[in-house]
Coordinates of C-alpha atoms and ligand atoms in Angstrom, one line a residue:
M1 CA -11.4 7.2 -12.0
K2 CA -13.6 8.1 -9.1
I3 CA -12.7 10.6 -6.4
I4 CA -14.4 10.4 -3.0
I5 CA -13.8 13.3 -0.5
V6 CA -14.7 12.7 3.2
N7 CA -14.2 14.6 6.3
D8 CA -11.1 13.3 8.0
A9 CA -8.5 10.5 8.1
R10 CA -10.8 8.3 10.1
D11 CA -13.6 8.6 7.5
V12 CA -11.0 7.8 4.7
G13 CA -10.3 4.5 6.6
V14 CA -14.0 3.8 7.1
K15 CA -14.9 4.3 3.4
A16 CA -12.0 2.2 2.2
A17 CA -12.8 -0.6 4.7
E18 CA -16.4 -0.6 3.5
L19 CA -15.3 -1.0 -0.1
V20 CA -13.0 -3.8 0.8
V21 CA -15.7 -5.7 2.7
K22 CA -18.0 -5.3 -0.4
E23 CA -15.4 -7.0 -2.5
V24 CA -14.8 -9.8 0.0
I25 CA -18.6 -10.5 0.1
K26 CA -18.5 -10.8 -3.7
K27 CA -15.4 -13.0 -3.7
K28 CA -14.5 -14.9 -0.5
N29 CA -10.9 -15.7 -1.6
L30 CA -10.2 -12.1 -2.8
V31 CA -6.5 -11.4 -3.5
L32 CA -5.7 -8.2 -1.6
G33 CA -2.7 -6.0 -2.2
L34 CA -1.9 -4.2 1.1
A35 CA 0.0 -1.1 2.1
T36 CA 1.6 0.2 5.3
G37 CA 2.1 3.7 6.7
G38 CA 0.3 6.3 8.8
T39 CA -2.6 6.7 6.3
V40 CA -3.7 3.1 6.5
I41 CA -3.8 2.8 10.3
P42 CA -7.4 4.0 10.5
F43 CA -8.3 1.8 7.5
Y44 CA -7.1 -1.4 9.2
R45 CA -8.8 -0.3 12.4
S46 CA -12.1 0.0 10.5
L47 CA -11.6 -3.1 8.6
V48 CA -11.0 -5.2 11.7
G49 CA -14.1 -3.6 13.3
L50 CA -16.3 -4.4 10.3
V51 CA -15.0 -8.0 10.0
K52 CA -15.8 -8.6 13.6
N53 CA -19.2 -6.8 13.8
K54 CA -20.5 -8.1 10.5
K55 CA -18.8 -11.5 11.0
I56 CA -17.2 -11.3 7.6
D57 CA -15.2 -14.4 6.8
F58 CA -11.6 -13.5 6.1
S59 CA -10.2 -17.0 6.2
Y60 CA -10.0 -17.4 2.5
I61 CA -8.4 -14.1 1.7
R62 CA -5.0 -14.0 0.1
S63 CA -2.7 -11.0 0.5
F64 CA 0.4 -9.5 -0.9
N65 CA 2.1 -6.5 0.7
L66 CA 3.5 -3.9 -1.4
D67 CA 7.0 -3.5 0.0
E68 CA 9.6 -4.1 2.7
Y69 CA 12.8 -2.5 3.8
V70 CA 16.0 -4.3 2.9
G71 CA 17.9 -5.5 6.0
L72 CA 15.1 -5.6 8.5
N73 CA 13.8 -8.9 9.7
K74 CA 10.1 -9.8 10.4
K75 CA 10.5 -9.4 14.1
D76 CA 12.0 -5.9 13.9
K77 CA 9.4 -3.5 15.2
R78 CA 10.2 -1.1 12.3
S79 CA 9.6 -3.7 9.6
F80 CA 6.4 -3.6 7.5
Y81 CA 5.8 -7.2 8.4
Y82 CA 5.7 -6.2 12.1
F83 CA 3.4 -3.3 11.2
M84 CA 1.0 -5.6 9.3
N85 CA 0.9 -8.2 12.0
K86 CA 0.2 -5.6 14.7
N87 CA -2.4 -3.7 12.9
F88 CA -4.1 -6.4 10.9
F89 CA -3.0 -10.0 10.5
S90 CA -3.1 -10.7 14.3
K91 CA -6.6 -9.3 14.5
V92 CA -8.5 -11.1 11.8
S93 CA -8.9 -14.8 11.1
I94 CA -6.6 -14.8 8.0
W95 CA -4.6 -17.9 7.3
M96 CA -0.9 -16.9 7.6
R97 CA 0.0 -19.4 4.8
N98 CA -2.0 -17.1 2.5
V99 CA -0.1 -14.0 3.5
Y100 CA 2.7 -13.2 1.1
F101 CA 5.5 -10.7 2.1
L102 CA 8.7 -9.6 0.5
N103 CA 11.7 -10.7 2.6
G104 CA 14.1 -7.9 2.9
M105 CA 16.6 -10.3 4.5
A106 CA 16.7 -12.7 1.5
K107 CA 20.1 -13.8 0.5
N108 CA 19.4 -13.1 -3.2
L109 CA 17.1 -10.1 -3.4
D110 CA 16.7 -10.4 -7.2
V111 CA 15.4 -14.0 -6.8
E112 CA 13.2 -12.9 -4.0
C113 CA 11.6 -10.2 -6.2
K114 CA 11.3 -12.5 -9.2
E115 CA 9.5 -15.2 -7.1
Y116 CA 7.2 -12.6 -5.6
E117 CA 6.2 -11.3 -9.0
E118 CA 5.6 -14.9 -10.2
G119 CA 3.6 -15.7 -7.0
I120 CA 1.2 -12.8 -7.9
N121 CA 0.9 -14.0 -11.4
N122 CA 0.4 -17.6 -10.5
I123 CA -2.4 -16.8 -8.1
G124 CA -4.2 -14.9 -11.0
G125 CA -3.2 -11.3 -10.1
I126 CA -4.3 -8.9 -7.4
D127 CA -8.1 -8.3 -7.2
L128 CA -7.9 -5.2 -5.1
Q129 CA -4.9 -3.1 -4.3
I130 CA -4.8 -0.6 -1.4
L131 CA -2.3 2.3 -1.8
G132 CA -1.1 5.3 0.1
I133 CA 1.0 8.0 -1.7
G134 CA 4.3 9.6 -0.7
R135 CA 4.8 13.3 -0.8
D136 CA 7.1 12.8 -3.8
G137 CA 4.3 10.9 -5.6
H138 CA 5.6 7.4 -4.9
I139 CA 3.3 4.4 -4.7
G140 CA 4.7 1.3 -3.0
F141 CA 8.3 2.4 -3.0
N142 CA 8.3 3.3 -6.7
E143 CA 10.0 6.7 -6.4
P144 CA 10.0 9.4 -9.1
G145 CA 11.8 8.0 -12.2
S146 CA 10.1 4.6 -11.9
S147 CA 8.9 3.2 -15.2
L148 CA 5.4 2.1 -15.9
K149 CA 6.9 -1.2 -16.9
S150 CA 8.7 -1.7 -13.6
K151 CA 8.2 -5.0 -11.8
T152 CA 9.0 -6.1 -8.2
R153 CA 12.6 -5.1 -7.5
E154 CA 15.1 -3.6 -5.2
V155 CA 15.0 0.2 -5.1
L156 CA 16.8 3.2 -3.4
L157 CA 14.6 5.4 -1.3
S158 CA 14.5 9.1 -1.9
D159 CA 15.5 11.6 0.7
I160 CA 11.9 12.8 1.1
T161 CA 10.7 9.3 1.7
R162 CA 13.4 8.6 4.3
K163 CA 12.7 11.8 6.1
D164 CA 8.9 11.1 6.1
N165 CA 9.5 7.7 7.6
V166 CA 12.0 8.8 10.3
K167 CA 9.0 8.9 12.7
F168 CA 9.1 5.1 12.7
F169 CA 12.9 5.1 13.5
S170 CA 12.9 7.1 16.7
G171 CA 13.7 10.3 14.7
E172 CA 17.1 9.1 13.6
I173 CA 17.6 9.4 9.9
K174 CA 20.7 7.3 10.0
K175 CA 18.6 4.3 11.0
V176 CA 16.1 4.6 8.1
P177 CA 17.1 2.0 5.5
K178 CA 18.3 3.3 2.2
R179 CA 17.0 0.4 0.2
A180 CA 13.7 -1.5 -0.1
L181 CA 12.0 -4.1 -2.1
T182 CA 8.8 -3.0 -3.8
M183 CA 6.2 -4.2 -6.2
G184 CA 6.7 -2.4 -9.5
I185 CA 4.3 0.1 -11.1
S186 CA 3.3 -2.6 -13.7
T187 CA 2.7 -5.0 -10.9
I188 CA 0.4 -2.5 -9.1
F189 CA -1.2 -1.5 -12.4
G190 CA -2.1 -5.1 -13.0
A191 CA -4.5 -5.1 -10.1
K192 CA -8.2 -5.4 -11.2
K193 CA -9.2 -2.6 -8.8
I194 CA -7.1 0.1 -7.1
I195 CA -8.0 2.3 -4.1
L196 CA -5.5 5.1 -3.2
L197 CA -5.9 6.8 0.2
A198 CA -4.5 10.2 1.2
C199 CA -5.0 12.3 4.3
G200 CA -3.7 15.6 5.7
E201 CA -2.5 18.9 4.5
G202 CA 1.0 17.5 3.8
K203 CA -0.4 15.5 0.9
A204 CA -2.5 18.3 -0.6
E205 CA 0.1 19.4 -3.1
I206 CA 1.0 15.9 -4.4
V207 CA -2.7 15.0 -4.6
H208 CA -3.2 18.0 -6.9
R209 CA -0.2 17.1 -9.0
F210 CA -0.9 13.5 -9.5
L211 CA -4.5 14.1 -10.4
H212 CA -4.1 17.2 -12.6
G213 CA -0.4 17.4 -13.6
E214 CA 1.3 15.6 -16.5
I215 CA 1.1 11.8 -16.4
S216 CA 4.8 10.9 -16.1
E217 CA 7.5 9.0 -14.3
E218 CA 8.2 12.1 -12.3
V219 CA 5.0 11.5 -10.4
P220 CA 4.5 7.7 -10.4
A221 CA 1.0 7.8 -9.0
S222 CA -0.1 9.8 -12.0
F223 CA 0.0 6.6 -14.1
L224 CA -3.0 5.3 -12.2
R225 CA -5.2 7.8 -13.9
R226 CA -5.1 5.4 -16.9
H227 CA -6.3 2.5 -14.8
K228 CA -9.9 1.4 -15.6
D229 CA -11.0 0.9 -12.0
F230 CA -9.3 3.4 -9.9
I231 CA -10.8 5.1 -6.8
V232 CA -9.2 7.9 -4.8
I233 CA -10.3 8.5 -1.2
L234 CA -9.2 11.8 0.3
D235 CA -9.9 13.8 3.4
K236 CA -10.8 17.5 3.2
E237 CA -7.2 18.5 3.9
A238 CA -5.6 16.3 1.2
A239 CA -8.2 17.5 -1.2
S240 CA -7.8 21.2 -0.3
E241 CA -5.8 22.1 -3.4
L242 CA -8.1 20.4 -5.9
K243 CA -10.4 23.4 -6.2
N244 CA -7.5 25.7 -7.3
Ligands
F6R301 C1 3.9 1.6 2.3 C2 3.9 2.3 1.0 C3 4.1 3.7 0.8 C4 3.1 4.6 1.7 C5 3.4 6.0 1.5 C6 2.5 6.9 2.4 O1 3.6 0.2 2.2 O2 3.9 1.6 0.1 O3 3.9 4.0 -0.5 O4 1.8 4.3 1.4 O5 4.7 6.3 1.8 O6 2.9 6.7 3.7 P1 2.1 7.5 4.9 O7 0.7 6.9 4.9 O8 2.9 7.1 6.1 O9 2.1 8.9 4.6

């Protein structure tokens, strides 16, 4: 495990984008695992900038997003698909046929999840997974209690997670979906390389816990400490409790 501490949220994004570009230069058709949320906005901004300035060819990239809310369609501004399209897909020359996304509107959610998992396996697994972390230690939407063996599935969101995401639902908690589809911990753990980003004071406590506490289902991100190629990029605020 490698921990990189940089100045602020913007620099977290820049550092992560540089690492992604390095991997894409090594392997043109890299399979990327992607995340949404506030933390990764500067990351996508930097990545788009680097791809354009350095003329990095993204046309062969394949991508799988981590999660999606149940009951929101792609065109819904609050869906993760919409977020990704706005912040990334529409800004780089990625082929949309190589973009894989969980469909939270699928008739049979179990089949949807099973096929997504198979899709990842059939492509040869994820080369590089980008993650944020929830204040409760979730990765993807694997909330506390998620098993290391968990695969892509439907989950219930915790109260903390719903509260944290209310900002994307015009402040109305009632509107935040209660259920989501997410890659499992074992799906995430199967990635060859994992980069987790965390920014801000609000993440300082969980960053300390997942890096120094017990490795357990109570803090799903803690499992990642056992991964052989795991990089954590933090800003100073998120790293502020690490010295204690
Ligand atoms: C989103 C996801 C979540 C977020 C996490 C942090 O695709 O998988 O695990 O990464 O909730 O969200 P922010 O960055 O908004 O604090």
